[in-house]
Tab-separated table of C-alpha atoms and ligand atoms in Angstrom:
chain	number	residue	atom	x	y	z
A	1	MET	CA	-7.200	0.558	-35.656
A	2	LYS	CA	-3.487	-0.083	-35.488
A	3	GLN	CA	-3.367	-3.345	-33.591
A	4	ASP	CA	-4.517	-6.872	-34.191
A	5	MET	CA	-6.031	-8.610	-31.200
A	6	ILE	CA	-6.365	-12.096	-29.784
A	7	VAL	CA	-9.286	-12.407	-27.381
A	8	ILE	CA	-9.000	-14.697	-24.361
A	9	LEU	CA	-12.322	-15.827	-22.944
A	10	ASP	CA	-12.183	-16.668	-19.257
A	11	LEU	CA	-13.849	-20.048	-18.800
A	12	GLY	CA	-12.608	-20.579	-15.300
A	13	SER	CA	-8.858	-20.537	-15.728
A	14	THR	CA	-6.695	-19.125	-12.991
A	15	GLU	CA	-4.064	-18.348	-15.606
A	16	ASN	CA	-5.718	-15.916	-17.987
A	17	THR	CA	-3.020	-13.365	-17.335
A	18	VAL	CA	-0.286	-15.883	-18.136
A	19	VAL	CA	-1.828	-16.477	-21.557
A	20	ALA	CA	-2.451	-12.752	-22.109
A	21	ARG	CA	1.174	-11.936	-21.354
A	22	GLN	CA	2.462	-14.824	-23.441
A	23	ILE	CA	0.640	-13.435	-26.478
A	24	ARG	CA	1.705	-9.854	-25.803
A	25	GLU	CA	5.285	-11.074	-25.558
A	26	LEU	CA	4.870	-12.426	-29.081
A	27	GLY	CA	4.102	-8.809	-30.042
A	28	VAL	CA	0.343	-9.213	-30.424
A	29	TYR	CA	-2.211	-7.375	-28.314
A	30	SER	CA	-4.500	-9.580	-26.237
A	31	GLU	CA	-7.583	-8.830	-24.166
A	32	ILE	CA	-9.267	-10.987	-21.537
A	33	HIS	CA	-13.064	-11.026	-21.557
A	34	PRO	CA	-15.673	-12.908	-19.525
A	35	HIS	CA	-16.968	-16.206	-20.928
A	36	ASP	CA	-20.499	-14.868	-21.415
A	37	ILE	CA	-19.532	-12.144	-23.878
A	38	THR	CA	-22.084	-12.205	-26.702
A	39	ALA	CA	-21.156	-12.695	-30.332
A	40	GLU	CA	-22.322	-9.096	-30.982
A	41	GLN	CA	-20.050	-7.715	-28.281
A	42	LEU	CA	-17.222	-9.769	-29.660
A	43	ASN	CA	-17.861	-8.444	-33.156
A	44	GLU	CA	-17.672	-4.892	-31.847
A	45	LEU	CA	-14.131	-5.403	-30.585
A	46	PRO	CA	-11.643	-4.045	-33.110
A	47	ASN	CA	-9.384	-6.295	-35.221
A	48	VAL	CA	-10.021	-9.588	-33.470
A	49	LYS	CA	-7.915	-12.208	-35.254
A	50	GLY	CA	-8.399	-15.198	-32.995
A	51	ILE	CA	-10.113	-16.479	-29.862
A	52	ILE	CA	-8.739	-18.557	-27.022
A	53	LEU	CA	-11.159	-20.402	-24.757
A	54	ASN	CA	-9.281	-20.650	-21.515
A	55	GLY	CA	-10.821	-23.264	-19.258
A	56	GLY	CA	-9.624	-24.461	-15.894
A	57	GLU	CA	-10.377	-25.316	-12.343
A	58	ASN	CA	-13.129	-22.695	-11.836
A	59	ARG	CA	-15.121	-23.925	-14.826
A	60	VAL	CA	-18.054	-24.920	-12.641
A	61	VAL	CA	-19.847	-21.937	-11.084
A	62	ASP	CA	-22.804	-22.566	-8.741
A	63	GLY	CA	-22.954	-26.206	-9.856
A	64	GLN	CA	-23.119	-25.291	-13.545
A	65	ALA	CA	-20.321	-25.709	-16.060
A	66	VAL	CA	-19.762	-22.404	-17.849
A	67	ASP	CA	-19.627	-22.298	-21.629
A	68	VAL	CA	-19.455	-19.700	-24.349
A	69	ASP	CA	-22.282	-18.320	-26.451
A	70	GLN	CA	-22.379	-20.892	-29.286
A	71	ALA	CA	-22.556	-18.036	-31.824
A	72	VAL	CA	-18.943	-17.269	-30.909
A	73	TYR	CA	-17.838	-20.255	-32.998
A	74	ALA	CA	-19.515	-18.747	-36.033
A	75	CYS	CA	-17.873	-15.329	-35.802
A	76	GLY	CA	-15.257	-16.214	-38.365
A	77	CYS	CA	-12.129	-16.255	-36.195
A	78	PRO	CA	-9.983	-19.303	-35.470
A	79	VAL	CA	-10.586	-20.715	-31.988
A	80	LEU	CA	-8.075	-22.430	-29.733
A	81	SER	CA	-9.161	-24.129	-26.537
A	82	ILE	CA	-7.129	-24.784	-23.431
A	83	ASP	CA	-8.502	-27.275	-20.918
A	84	HIS	CA	-12.022	-26.850	-22.267
A	85	PRO	CA	-14.121	-29.662	-23.724
A	86	THR	CA	-15.280	-28.464	-27.098
A	87	ALA	CA	-15.057	-30.051	-30.547
A	88	LYS	CA	-15.662	-26.870	-32.490
A	89	CYS	CA	-12.250	-25.313	-32.376
A	90	GLN	CA	-9.223	-25.359	-34.666
A	91	GLN	CA	-6.792	-26.364	-31.944
A	92	ARG	CA	-7.166	-28.043	-28.570
A	93	PHE	CA	-4.703	-28.174	-25.714
A	94	ALA	CA	-4.983	-29.710	-22.264
A	95	ALA	CA	-2.681	-27.072	-20.777
A	96	ILE	CA	-1.229	-23.745	-21.878
A	97	PRO	CA	0.697	-24.411	-25.092
A	98	GLY	CA	4.377	-23.523	-25.351
A	99	ASP	CA	5.590	-20.464	-27.228
A	100	GLU	CA	6.197	-22.326	-30.494
A	101	GLU	CA	2.689	-23.768	-30.584
A	102	MET	CA	1.206	-20.440	-29.565
A	103	LYS	CA	3.174	-18.700	-32.327
A	104	LYS	CA	1.777	-21.162	-34.837
A	105	PHE	CA	-1.778	-20.342	-33.761
A	106	VAL	CA	-1.319	-16.576	-33.554
A	107	PHE	CA	0.697	-16.029	-36.726
A	108	ASP	CA	0.004	-18.988	-39.037
A	109	ILE	CA	-3.608	-19.786	-38.222
A	110	CYS	CA	-4.920	-16.348	-37.176
A	111	ASN	CA	-2.590	-14.334	-39.424
A	112	ALA	CA	-2.128	-11.703	-36.714
A	113	GLU	CA	0.563	-9.065	-37.163
A	114	PRO	CA	3.034	-8.415	-34.350
A	115	ASN	CA	2.015	-4.754	-34.036
A	116	TRP	CA	1.453	-4.415	-30.269
A	117	ASN	CA	3.404	-1.506	-28.835
A	118	MET	CA	2.546	1.443	-26.617
A	119	LYS	CA	2.335	3.929	-29.461
A	120	ASN	CA	-0.231	1.809	-31.301
A	121	PHE	CA	-2.047	0.963	-28.065
A	122	ILE	CA	-2.453	4.664	-27.274
A	123	GLU	CA	-3.650	5.491	-30.776
A	124	ASP	CA	-6.215	2.690	-30.626
A	125	GLN	CA	-7.437	3.673	-27.170
A	126	VAL	CA	-7.718	7.335	-28.202
A	127	GLU	CA	-9.927	6.238	-31.082
A	128	ARG	CA	-12.026	3.967	-28.833
A	129	ILE	CA	-12.432	6.743	-26.225
A	130	ARG	CA	-13.561	9.262	-28.855
A	131	GLU	CA	-16.038	6.731	-30.211
A	132	GLN	CA	-17.429	6.032	-26.728
A	133	VAL	CA	-17.582	9.613	-25.463
A	134	GLY	CA	-18.529	11.601	-28.580
A	135	ASP	CA	-18.886	15.254	-27.609
A	136	LYS	CA	-19.859	14.501	-23.996
A	137	LYS	CA	-17.830	15.241	-20.867
A	138	VAL	CA	-15.827	12.883	-18.651
A	139	LEU	CA	-15.165	13.417	-14.949
A	140	LEU	CA	-12.016	12.007	-13.347
A	141	ALA	CA	-10.756	11.896	-9.765
A	142	LEU	CA	-7.074	12.669	-10.212
A	143	SER	CA	-5.172	11.637	-7.107
A	144	GLY	CA	-1.745	11.891	-8.665
A	145	GLY	CA	-1.169	8.137	-8.332
A	146	VAL	CA	0.243	6.264	-11.316
A	147	ASP	CA	-3.040	4.874	-12.630
A	148	SER	CA	-5.158	8.018	-12.357
A	149	SER	CA	-2.328	10.121	-13.818
A	150	VAL	CA	-1.919	7.859	-16.838
A	151	VAL	CA	-5.682	7.774	-17.448
A	152	ALA	CA	-5.775	11.567	-17.214
A	153	ALA	CA	-2.962	11.928	-19.749
A	154	MET	CA	-4.688	9.442	-22.083
A	155	LEU	CA	-8.048	11.236	-21.799
A	156	ILE	CA	-6.449	14.651	-22.328
A	157	LYS	CA	-4.922	13.317	-25.534
A	158	ALA	CA	-8.242	11.849	-26.640
A	159	ILE	CA	-10.769	14.518	-25.665
A	160	GLY	CA	-8.848	17.535	-24.290
A	161	GLN	CA	-11.149	20.001	-22.570
A	162	GLN	CA	-14.053	17.544	-22.464
A	163	LEU	CA	-12.226	15.966	-19.536
A	164	VAL	CA	-12.796	17.521	-16.122
A	165	CYS	CA	-10.248	16.443	-13.517
A	166	VAL	CA	-10.907	16.874	-9.815
A	167	HIS	CA	-7.958	16.765	-7.462
A	168	VAL	CA	-8.883	16.562	-3.785
A	169	ASN	CA	-6.118	17.585	-1.420
A	170	HIS	CA	-7.100	15.818	1.790
A	171	GLY	CA	-4.087	17.057	3.705
A	172	LEU	CA	-2.593	13.555	3.834
A	173	MET	CA	-0.572	13.871	0.641
A	174	ARG	CA	3.201	13.703	0.649
A	175	LYS	CA	5.320	16.836	0.484
A	176	ASN	CA	4.696	18.823	-2.741
A	177	GLU	CA	2.474	16.079	-4.168
A	178	SER	CA	-0.636	18.184	-4.772
A	179	GLU	CA	1.533	20.974	-6.135
A	180	SER	CA	3.095	18.633	-8.674
A	181	VAL	CA	-0.346	17.399	-9.820
A	182	VAL	CA	-1.310	21.023	-10.508
A	183	GLU	CA	2.035	21.764	-12.164
A	184	VAL	CA	1.964	18.761	-14.506
A	185	PHE	CA	-1.715	18.632	-15.385
A	186	LYS	CA	-2.827	22.249	-15.227
A	187	ASN	CA	0.308	24.125	-16.222
A	188	GLN	CA	1.995	21.672	-18.577
A	189	LEU	CA	-0.832	19.602	-20.059
A	190	HIS	CA	-3.449	22.402	-19.779
A	191	ALA	CA	-6.048	20.082	-18.319
A	192	ASN	CA	-9.395	21.304	-17.157
A	193	LEU	CA	-8.490	20.753	-13.464
A	194	ILE	CA	-10.502	21.587	-10.383
A	195	TYR	CA	-8.294	21.726	-7.293
A	196	VAL	CA	-10.181	21.200	-4.041
A	197	ASP	CA	-8.453	22.216	-0.841
A	198	ALA	CA	-10.200	19.958	1.681
A	199	VAL	CA	-7.373	19.873	4.217
A	200	GLU	CA	-9.261	21.456	7.116
A	201	ARG	CA	-12.341	19.390	6.406
A	202	PHE	CA	-10.480	16.068	6.553
A	203	LEU	CA	-8.330	16.954	9.541
A	204	GLY	CA	-11.432	18.193	11.361
A	205	LYS	CA	-13.254	14.902	10.785
A	206	LEU	CA	-10.219	12.920	11.887
A	207	GLU	CA	-9.660	14.818	15.108
A	208	ASN	CA	-9.396	12.468	18.109
A	209	VAL	CA	-10.064	9.382	15.981
A	210	ALA	CA	-7.451	6.783	16.933
A	211	ASP	CA	-8.874	3.517	15.574
A	212	PRO	CA	-7.129	2.599	12.270
A	213	GLU	CA	-10.233	1.172	10.573
A	214	GLN	CA	-12.290	4.163	11.661
A	215	LYS	CA	-9.643	6.497	10.231
A	216	ARG	CA	-9.644	4.633	6.920
A	217	LYS	CA	-13.458	4.719	6.758
A	218	ILE	CA	-13.558	8.459	7.436
A	219	ILE	CA	-10.908	9.247	4.823
A	220	GLY	CA	-12.529	7.021	2.148
A	221	GLY	CA	-16.074	8.173	2.930
A	222	GLU	CA	-15.169	11.846	3.065
A	223	PHE	CA	-13.300	11.549	-0.214
A	224	ILE	CA	-16.431	10.275	-1.930
A	225	ARG	CA	-18.525	13.063	-0.378
A	226	VAL	CA	-16.136	15.812	-1.519
A	227	PHE	CA	-15.952	14.307	-4.998
A	228	GLU	CA	-19.739	13.996	-5.123
A	229	GLU	CA	-20.194	17.637	-4.134
A	230	GLU	CA	-17.891	18.716	-6.940
A	231	ALA	CA	-19.650	16.419	-9.419
A	232	ARG	CA	-23.026	17.932	-8.513
A	233	LYS	CA	-21.744	21.439	-9.235
A	234	LEU	CA	-20.891	20.413	-12.795
A	235	GLU	CA	-23.386	20.169	-15.596
A	236	GLY	CA	-23.682	17.751	-18.461
A	237	ILE	CA	-21.269	15.040	-17.377
A	238	ASP	CA	-22.146	11.568	-18.635
A	239	PHE	CA	-18.946	9.633	-18.087
A	240	LEU	CA	-16.612	8.799	-15.230
A	241	GLY	CA	-12.985	8.061	-16.042
A	242	GLN	CA	-11.353	5.391	-13.917
A	243	GLY	CA	-7.807	4.176	-13.550
A	244	THR	CA	-8.852	0.545	-13.285
A	245	ILE	CA	-6.045	-1.781	-14.365
A	246	TYR	CA	-6.164	-5.507	-14.964
A	247	PRO	CA	-4.953	-6.599	-11.501
A	248	ASP	CA	-7.820	-4.565	-9.943
A	249	ILE	CA	-10.297	-6.607	-11.947
A	250	ILE	CA	-8.734	-9.867	-10.821
A	251	GLU	CA	-8.696	-8.809	-7.172
A	252	SER	CA	-12.337	-7.761	-7.285
A	253	GLY	CA	-13.249	-11.193	-8.657
A	254	THR	CA	-14.134	-12.101	-12.211
A	255	LYS	CA	-17.217	-14.051	-13.187
A	256	THR	CA	-15.437	-17.297	-12.505
A	257	ALA	CA	-12.758	-16.332	-9.976
A	258	LYS	CA	-13.527	-15.514	-6.379
A	259	MET	CA	-13.047	-12.058	-4.944
A	260	VAL	CA	-9.748	-11.433	-3.172
A	261	LYS	CA	-10.645	-8.013	-1.809
A	262	SER	CA	-13.113	-5.366	-2.766
A	263	HIS	CA	-11.488	-2.710	-4.836
A	264	HIS	CA	-12.686	0.630	-5.920
A	265	ASN	CA	-11.201	3.901	-6.974
A	266	VAL	CA	-14.260	6.081	-6.740
A	267	GLY	CA	-16.839	3.456	-5.941
A	268	GLY	CA	-19.673	4.324	-3.606
A	269	LEU	CA	-21.114	7.319	-5.440
A	270	PRO	CA	-24.864	7.728	-4.832
A	271	GLU	CA	-27.319	5.990	-7.156
A	272	ASP	CA	-28.645	9.182	-8.749
A	273	LEU	CA	-25.132	10.134	-9.878
A	274	LYS	CA	-24.969	7.532	-12.600
A	275	PHE	CA	-22.085	7.632	-15.007
A	276	GLU	CA	-20.955	5.334	-17.740
A	277	LEU	CA	-17.362	4.269	-17.077
A	278	VAL	CA	-14.377	5.011	-19.301
A	279	GLU	CA	-11.552	2.652	-18.365
A	280	PRO	CA	-8.873	2.735	-21.046
A	281	LEU	CA	-6.229	0.944	-18.929
A	282	LYS	CA	-8.340	-1.944	-17.769
A	283	GLN	CA	-6.499	-4.490	-19.906
A	284	LEU	CA	-3.034	-3.387	-18.816
A	285	PHE	CA	-0.630	-4.725	-16.217
A	286	LYS	CA	1.214	-2.323	-13.962
A	287	ASP	CA	4.468	-2.287	-15.948
A	288	GLU	CA	2.499	-1.622	-19.127
A	289	VAL	CA	0.618	1.247	-17.435
A	290	ARG	CA	3.966	2.840	-16.562
A	291	ALA	CA	5.267	2.398	-20.119
A	292	CYS	CA	2.033	3.953	-21.379
A	293	GLY	CA	2.530	6.948	-19.047
A	294	VAL	CA	6.079	7.498	-20.301
A	295	GLU	CA	4.889	7.286	-23.916
A	296	LEU	CA	2.205	9.890	-23.099
A	297	GLY	CA	4.920	12.228	-21.837
A	298	LEU	CA	4.384	12.077	-18.070
A	299	PRO	CA	7.448	12.682	-15.878
A	300	GLU	CA	9.249	9.534	-14.702
A	301	SER	CA	8.884	10.639	-11.069
A	302	MET	CA	5.119	10.364	-11.492
A	303	VAL	CA	5.085	7.146	-13.484
A	304	TYR	CA	7.678	5.209	-11.511
A	305	ARG	CA	6.618	6.285	-8.069
A	306	GLN	CA	6.280	3.700	-5.341
A	307	PRO	CA	2.854	2.527	-4.153
A	308	PHE	CA	1.069	4.958	-1.882
A	309	PRO	CA	-2.066	3.945	0.017
A	310	GLY	CA	-5.363	5.759	-0.562
A	311	PRO	CA	-5.526	7.050	3.048
A	312	GLY	CA	-2.073	8.509	2.478
A	313	LEU	CA	-0.006	9.740	5.384
A	314	GLY	CA	-3.119	9.296	7.539
A	315	VAL	CA	-2.128	5.668	8.209
A	316	ARG	CA	1.489	6.645	8.917
A	317	CYS	CA	0.667	9.252	11.529
A	318	LEU	CA	-0.321	6.567	14.016
A	319	GLY	CA	-3.320	6.829	16.316
A	320	ALA	CA	-5.270	10.097	16.454
A	321	ILE	CA	-3.726	12.430	13.869
A	322	THR	CA	-2.205	15.629	15.206
A	323	ARG	CA	-0.849	18.366	12.972
A	324	ASP	CA	2.632	18.392	14.505
A	325	ARG	CA	3.070	14.636	14.004
A	326	LEU	CA	1.569	14.797	10.533
A	327	GLU	CA	4.184	17.399	9.605
A	328	ALA	CA	6.880	15.189	11.149
A	329	VAL	CA	5.736	12.275	8.937
A	330	ARG	CA	5.616	14.458	5.839
A	331	GLU	CA	9.023	16.049	6.390
A	332	SER	CA	10.794	12.830	7.386
A	333	ASP	CA	9.256	11.029	4.401
A	334	ALA	CA	10.582	13.754	2.088
A	335	ILE	CA	14.079	13.414	3.587
A	336	LEU	CA	13.973	9.615	3.275
A	337	ARG	CA	12.922	9.832	-0.365
A	338	GLU	CA	15.593	12.400	-1.158
A	339	GLU	CA	18.356	10.352	0.424
A	340	PHE	CA	17.153	7.083	-1.122
A	341	GLU	CA	17.237	8.757	-4.510
A	342	LYS	CA	20.766	10.070	-3.916
A	343	ALA	CA	21.880	6.566	-2.925
A	344	GLY	CA	20.149	4.996	-5.965
A	345	LEU	CA	17.840	3.034	-3.692
A	346	ASN	CA	14.648	4.515	-5.159
A	347	LYS	CA	15.066	2.232	-8.180
A	348	LYS	CA	15.890	-0.822	-6.061
A	349	VAL	CA	13.533	-0.776	-3.094
A	350	TRP	CA	9.857	-1.532	-3.648
A	351	GLN	CA	8.398	0.687	-0.935
A	352	TYR	CA	9.910	2.949	1.730
A	353	PHE	CA	8.389	5.458	4.078
A	354	THR	CA	8.398	6.800	7.605
A	355	VAL	CA	5.832	6.584	10.372
A	356	VAL	CA	5.449	8.557	13.581
A	357	PRO	CA	3.841	6.782	16.565
A	358	ASP	CA	1.596	8.613	18.974
A	359	PHE	CA	3.884	8.500	21.980
A	360	LYS	CA	6.958	10.404	23.034
A	361	SER	CA	10.299	9.325	24.402
A	362	VAL	CA	12.877	11.058	26.528
A	363	GLY	CA	15.877	12.662	24.892
A	364	VAL	CA	18.433	15.367	25.449
A	365	LYS	CA	18.812	18.439	23.247
A	366	ASN	CA	20.978	21.514	23.953
A	367	ASN	CA	22.020	20.038	27.297
A	368	ALA	CA	18.435	19.834	28.480
A	369	ARG	CA	15.946	17.020	28.828
A	370	CYS	CA	13.366	16.822	26.044
A	371	PHE	CA	10.298	14.692	25.502
A	372	ASP	CA	9.776	14.231	21.774
A	373	TYR	CA	8.461	11.968	19.026
A	374	MET	CA	10.095	9.058	17.266
A	375	VAL	CA	10.384	8.457	13.523
A	376	ILE	CA	10.380	4.860	12.298
A	377	ILE	CA	11.845	4.094	8.878
A	378	ARG	CA	10.423	1.164	6.897
A	379	ALA	CA	11.898	-0.088	3.617
A	380	ILE	CA	10.652	-3.335	2.120
A	381	ASN	CA	10.840	-5.484	-0.986
A	382	THR	CA	8.058	-7.647	-2.291
A	383	VAL	CA	6.656	-9.142	-5.453
A	384	ASP	CA	2.951	-8.995	-4.763
A	385	ALA	CA	2.643	-7.112	-1.422
A	386	MET	CA	1.291	-10.303	0.171
A	387	SER	CA	4.623	-10.991	1.832
A	388	ALA	CA	7.658	-8.753	2.164
A	389	THR	CA	11.229	-8.704	3.370
A	390	ILE	CA	13.130	-5.709	4.674
A	391	GLU	CA	15.821	-3.934	2.672
A	392	ARG	CA	19.239	-4.163	4.337
A	393	VAL	CA	19.983	-0.486	3.942
A	394	ASP	CA	23.624	0.497	4.091
A	395	TRP	CA	24.556	1.759	7.578
A	396	ASP	CA	26.040	5.037	6.269
A	397	VAL	CA	22.891	5.852	4.321
A	398	LEU	CA	20.779	5.179	7.402
A	399	GLN	CA	23.076	7.351	9.468
A	400	ARG	CA	22.764	10.254	7.020
A	401	ILE	CA	18.982	9.987	6.986
A	402	THR	CA	18.888	9.843	10.781
A	403	ASP	CA	21.135	12.907	11.140
A	404	ARG	CA	19.002	14.890	8.737
A	405	ILE	CA	15.714	13.904	10.372
A	406	LEU	CA	17.040	14.806	13.827
A	407	ALA	CA	18.377	18.139	12.569
A	408	GLU	CA	15.541	19.160	10.251
A	409	VAL	CA	12.307	17.754	11.665
A	410	GLY	CA	10.845	19.444	14.732
A	411	ASN	CA	9.728	17.529	17.841
A	412	VAL	CA	11.739	14.413	17.028
A	413	CYS	CA	14.542	13.001	19.182
A	414	ARG	CA	14.783	9.393	18.038
A	415	VAL	CA	14.921	7.441	14.749
A	416	CYS	CA	14.380	3.669	14.501
A	417	TYR	CA	14.558	1.143	11.642
A	418	ASP	CA	11.783	-1.427	11.328
A	419	MET	CA	13.314	-4.890	10.890
A	420	SER	CA	10.026	-6.818	10.597
A	421	PRO	CA	9.125	-8.923	7.571
A	422	LYS	CA	5.550	-9.450	6.403
A	423	PRO	CA	4.171	-11.637	7.884
A	424	PRO	CA	3.737	-11.085	10.706
A	425	ALA	CA	3.993	-7.284	10.286
A	426	THR	CA	1.974	-5.724	7.462
A	427	ILE	CA	3.762	-3.238	5.232
A	428	GLU	CA	1.813	-0.269	6.593
A	429	PHE	CA	1.405	0.168	10.340
A	430	GLU	CA	-2.350	0.731	10.321
B	1	LIG	P1	-0.224	-3.950	3.895
B	1	LIG	O1	-0.063	-2.860	4.927
B	1	LIG	O2	-1.590	-4.553	3.884
B	1	LIG	O3	-0.055	-3.221	2.503
B	1	LIG	O4	0.859	-4.982	3.996
B	1	LIG	C1	0.108	-3.859	1.273
B	1	LIG	C2	0.264	-2.790	0.194
B	1	LIG	O5	-0.975	-2.093	-0.008
B	1	LIG	C3	-0.798	-0.706	0.224
B	1	LIG	N1	-2.020	-0.237	0.896
B	1	LIG	C4	-3.024	0.390	0.263
B	1	LIG	N2	-3.188	0.729	-1.026
B	1	LIG	N3	-5.279	1.693	-0.501
B	1	LIG	C5	-4.308	1.405	-1.391
B	1	LIG	O6	-4.467	1.735	-2.571
B	1	LIG	C6	-5.192	1.372	0.806
B	1	LIG	O7	-6.075	1.656	1.592
B	1	LIG	C7	-4.000	0.675	1.205
B	1	LIG	N4	-3.560	0.206	2.397
B	1	LIG	C8	-2.353	-0.365	2.179
B	1	LIG	C9	0.433	-0.593	1.097
B	1	LIG	O8	1.050	0.684	0.961
B	1	LIG	C10	1.277	-1.706	0.544
B	1	LIG	O9	1.925	-1.325	-0.640
């Protein structure tokens, strides 16, 4: 293994990620693990040089104070504790130590080398994946999103043709998105890729369904069914690759922290389809996932793309989805993205997209009355997606986008700009 590692054990701190990032910024790889990791599991982790017991306000779970397996103290690594009452460690702090004190622990006491970088991380993960998978096969749902794309590239590097990728085109992808997944993964990286055209199936199920939650349920549920059908056609698959990243784990709740929201990529598969998970990104933060993707050779457009919700354009074609409005969303979104890129806004604005409501308004085209749809442009900035402010897009840029949408997108006679912050408006409309 290339990298040394400091292990952070979560004993109820709300700041595990702060400590993990602090150590990585010192150039040393760090991983966060639950407090009840056994000494054996700890010994199986590669190159552990030191352990940090990170206590805090969630230390008491169900009336019981959590503690570590006492054998952890005997595993031979120096132990530092933060806000955790133990006498058996080399160093104790009441709060997160400053950089100088942390450096002393990491380099002087643990003798760790500052060898954390993406190249070494990838080499180590490739080795760990090969060890875990052996000569077995791994199945992966490849949506084309950042996380699944980076996992795919990592798994291709590690196990090549033993990886089977399934890309489901549910008809709610952005313009040319499915095509670019096939181009990059099948044609350039020679992945074993199964492309499933499920457009008619999804649109059929969604016909006349106007309720947003119902739409989301149908899209999510149908996705699992299509994926399951493909999985059943394949033989000899023991593993499921997942693009889980560290923030997903936090949001789903750790053993000491409460759940924020349920999170799954391909959760919900039936019980008899049991796979062991391969999650090589699960210790990474989003910016590190992107850096990993670039290092693995993925195109920047794929790695630095803006967030895109699982239900895709389905939640931007408001109300009951119709094909003409879905096309209007797709085409106007493509124009918006093109013009934002030309204006350099793609690097500045966190998320931007168009929506098409399910009502028409009166207009005039070619000297005659028309009754056509409306496109709403939304462009927002945020840190954590919990709250957001709108981007004050330059008037000329907005004018150009409007002119192009009105000229190039059928059935549209009006373009509006959404001025609403979150709260009270959410980022998406449904
Ligand atoms: P809202 O609309 O709740 O969105 O303000 C916050 C962020 O989450 C994205 N979003 C989703 N992401 N699956 C996802 O992976 C979803 O179902 C989903 N719904 C919303 C949204 O695009 C925004 O970035």
